[in-house]
Coordinates of C-alpha atoms in Angstrom, one line a residue:
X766 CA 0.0 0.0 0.0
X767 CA 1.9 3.2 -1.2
X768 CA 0.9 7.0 -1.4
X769 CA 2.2 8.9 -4.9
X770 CA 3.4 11.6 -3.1
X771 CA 5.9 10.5 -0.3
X772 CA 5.0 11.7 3.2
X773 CA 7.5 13.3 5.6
X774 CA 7.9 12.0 9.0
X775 CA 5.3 13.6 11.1
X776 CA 7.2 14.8 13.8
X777 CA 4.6 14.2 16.5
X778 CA 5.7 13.2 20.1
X779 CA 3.4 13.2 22.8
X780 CA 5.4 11.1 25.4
X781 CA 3.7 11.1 28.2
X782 CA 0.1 10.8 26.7
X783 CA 2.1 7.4 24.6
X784 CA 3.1 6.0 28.1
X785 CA -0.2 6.3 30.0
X786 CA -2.2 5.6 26.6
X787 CA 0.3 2.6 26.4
X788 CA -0.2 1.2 30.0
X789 CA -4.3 2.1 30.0
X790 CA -5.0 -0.4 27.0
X791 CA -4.8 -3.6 28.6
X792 CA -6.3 -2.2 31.9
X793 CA -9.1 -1.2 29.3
X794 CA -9.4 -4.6 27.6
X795 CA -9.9 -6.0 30.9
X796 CA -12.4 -4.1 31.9
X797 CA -14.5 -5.1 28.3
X798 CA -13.0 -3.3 25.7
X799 CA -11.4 -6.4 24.5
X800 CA -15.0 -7.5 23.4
X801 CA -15.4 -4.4 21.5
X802 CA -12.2 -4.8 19.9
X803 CA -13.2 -8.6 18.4
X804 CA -16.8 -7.4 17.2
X805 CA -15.1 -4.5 15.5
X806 CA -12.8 -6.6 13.7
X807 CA -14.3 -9.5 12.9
X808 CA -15.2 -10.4 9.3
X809 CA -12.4 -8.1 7.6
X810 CA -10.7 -9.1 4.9
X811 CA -8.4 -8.0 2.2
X812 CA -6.3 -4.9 2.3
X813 CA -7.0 -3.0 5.4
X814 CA -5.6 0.8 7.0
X815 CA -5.6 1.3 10.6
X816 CA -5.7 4.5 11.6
X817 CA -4.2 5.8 14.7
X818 CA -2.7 1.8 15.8
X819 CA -1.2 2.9 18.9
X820 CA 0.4 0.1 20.3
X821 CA -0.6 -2.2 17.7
X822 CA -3.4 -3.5 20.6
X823 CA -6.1 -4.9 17.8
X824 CA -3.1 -6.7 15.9
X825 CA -4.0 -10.1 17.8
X826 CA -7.4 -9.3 17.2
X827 CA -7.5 -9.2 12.8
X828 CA -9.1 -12.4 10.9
X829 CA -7.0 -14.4 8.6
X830 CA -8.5 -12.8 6.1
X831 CA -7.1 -9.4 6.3
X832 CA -4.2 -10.0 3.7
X833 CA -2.1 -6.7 4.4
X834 CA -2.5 -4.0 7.2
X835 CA -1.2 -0.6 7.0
X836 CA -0.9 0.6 10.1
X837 CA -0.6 4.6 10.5
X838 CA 0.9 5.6 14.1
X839 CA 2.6 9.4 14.2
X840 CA 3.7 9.1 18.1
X841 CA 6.8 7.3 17.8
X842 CA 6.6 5.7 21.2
X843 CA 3.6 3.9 20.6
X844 CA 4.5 3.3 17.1
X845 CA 7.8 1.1 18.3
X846 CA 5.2 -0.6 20.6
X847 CA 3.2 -1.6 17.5
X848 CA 6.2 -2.7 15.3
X849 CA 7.1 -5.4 17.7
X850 CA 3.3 -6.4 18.0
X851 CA 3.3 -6.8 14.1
X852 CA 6.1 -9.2 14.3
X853 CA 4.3 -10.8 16.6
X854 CA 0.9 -11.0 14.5
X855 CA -0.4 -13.9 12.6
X856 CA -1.1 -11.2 9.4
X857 CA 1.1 -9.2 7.2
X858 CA 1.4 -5.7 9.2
X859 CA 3.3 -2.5 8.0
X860 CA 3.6 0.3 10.7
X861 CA 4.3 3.2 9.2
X862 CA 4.4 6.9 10.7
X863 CA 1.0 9.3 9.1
X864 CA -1.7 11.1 10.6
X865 CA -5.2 10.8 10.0
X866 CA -5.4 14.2 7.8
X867 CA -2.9 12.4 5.7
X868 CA -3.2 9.3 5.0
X869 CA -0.8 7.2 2.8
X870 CA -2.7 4.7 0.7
X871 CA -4.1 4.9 -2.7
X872 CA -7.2 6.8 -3.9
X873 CA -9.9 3.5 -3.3
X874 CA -6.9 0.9 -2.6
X875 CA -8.5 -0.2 0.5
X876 CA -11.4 -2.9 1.4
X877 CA -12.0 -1.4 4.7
X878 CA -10.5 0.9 7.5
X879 CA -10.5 1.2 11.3
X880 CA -10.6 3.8 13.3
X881 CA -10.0 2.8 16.9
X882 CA -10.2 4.8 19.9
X883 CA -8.3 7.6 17.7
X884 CA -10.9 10.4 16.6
X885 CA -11.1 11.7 19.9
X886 CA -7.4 12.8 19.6
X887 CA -7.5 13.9 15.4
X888 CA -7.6 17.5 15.1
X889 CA -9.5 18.1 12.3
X890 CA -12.3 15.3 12.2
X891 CA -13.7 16.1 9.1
X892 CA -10.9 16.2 7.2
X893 CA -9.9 12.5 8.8
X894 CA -12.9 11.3 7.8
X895 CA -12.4 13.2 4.2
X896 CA -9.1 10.9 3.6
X897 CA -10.3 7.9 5.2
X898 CA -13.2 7.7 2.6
X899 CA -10.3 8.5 -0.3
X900 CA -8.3 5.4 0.7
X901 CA -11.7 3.2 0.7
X902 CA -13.0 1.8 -2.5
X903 CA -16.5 2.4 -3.3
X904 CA -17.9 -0.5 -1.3
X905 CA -15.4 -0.5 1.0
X906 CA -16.2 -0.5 4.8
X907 CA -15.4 2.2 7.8
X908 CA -15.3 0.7 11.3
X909 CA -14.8 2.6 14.4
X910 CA -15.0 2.1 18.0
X911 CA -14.6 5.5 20.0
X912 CA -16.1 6.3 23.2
X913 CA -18.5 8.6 23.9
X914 CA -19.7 11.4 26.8
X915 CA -20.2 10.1 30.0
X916 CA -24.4 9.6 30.9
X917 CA -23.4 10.1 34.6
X918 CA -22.6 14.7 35.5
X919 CA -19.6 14.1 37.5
X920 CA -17.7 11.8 34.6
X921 CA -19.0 14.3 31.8
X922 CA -17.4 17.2 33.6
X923 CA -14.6 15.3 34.4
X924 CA -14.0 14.6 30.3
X925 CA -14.8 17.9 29.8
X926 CA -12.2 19.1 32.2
X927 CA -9.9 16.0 30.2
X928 CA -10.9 17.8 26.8
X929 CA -9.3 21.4 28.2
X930 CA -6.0 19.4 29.4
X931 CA -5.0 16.6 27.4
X932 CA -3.7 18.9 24.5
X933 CA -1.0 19.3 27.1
X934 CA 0.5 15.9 26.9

């Protein structure tokens, strides 16, 4: 999976935001994400983009089927974290650095893309989404698992109060 125009390195280091992302992903999984992770994965196949693959967490999780991932990290903590779980994976993974305004993939080269636990963190949304529907082929498939604002007042203010600070690290 290539790009025409070659991308430069993206620069982006958020090091302590990696490290706790890092460590809070298998706390997460253990507390049910792990099931979310499965049903979002399941049934893919062919040529595939992840978007934002932190530490390469859903590698495990991808169905035979998926034939070649291209997985897009631009921290470069958590994308050394997901080089060394796609040597570990039982599909063919490429980790490459790219942001989600970015992408590096052909115009409609892709069966499907995932977007997991990421938009939340992507500056400009639309413009994600923009380039995540140019890598997809016409009936290709978008799957994301995100999470959402808090039902209960104290946790929403406390993500809102998360929303003002984590631009920080």
């Amino acid at each position: 999976i290539t790009r025409s125009d070659p991308l430069p390195s993206t620069g982006k280091r958020h090091p302590i935001f990696a490290r706790v992302f890092a460590r809070a992903g298998p706390a997460m999984d253990a507390q049910g994400a792990l099931e979310h992770r499965r049903a979002l994965l399941a049934g893919l196949a062919g040529r595939v983009l992840e978007v934002g693959a932190g530490s390469g967490l859903n590698f495990a999780h991808y169905p035979p089927a998926v034939t070649e991932l291209l997985a897009v990290e631009p921290e470069p903590y958590l994308r050394a974290l997901a080089e060394t779980a796609a040597q570990q994976a039982t599909i063919p993974i490429r980790v490459v650095d790219g942001t989600a305004d970015a992408l590096p993939g052909p115009d409609a080269g892709l069966d499907a893309a995932v977007a997991s636990l990421v938009l939340c963190s992507v500056p400009d949304q639309a413009r994600a989404l923009a380039e995540l529907r140019r890598v997809l082929r016409p009936s290709g498939e978008l799957r994301f698992f995100e999470h959402i604002q808090a039902d209960t007042p104290g946790l929403a203010r406390a993500q809102r109060l998360a929303d003002v600070i984590w631009p920080i690290f």
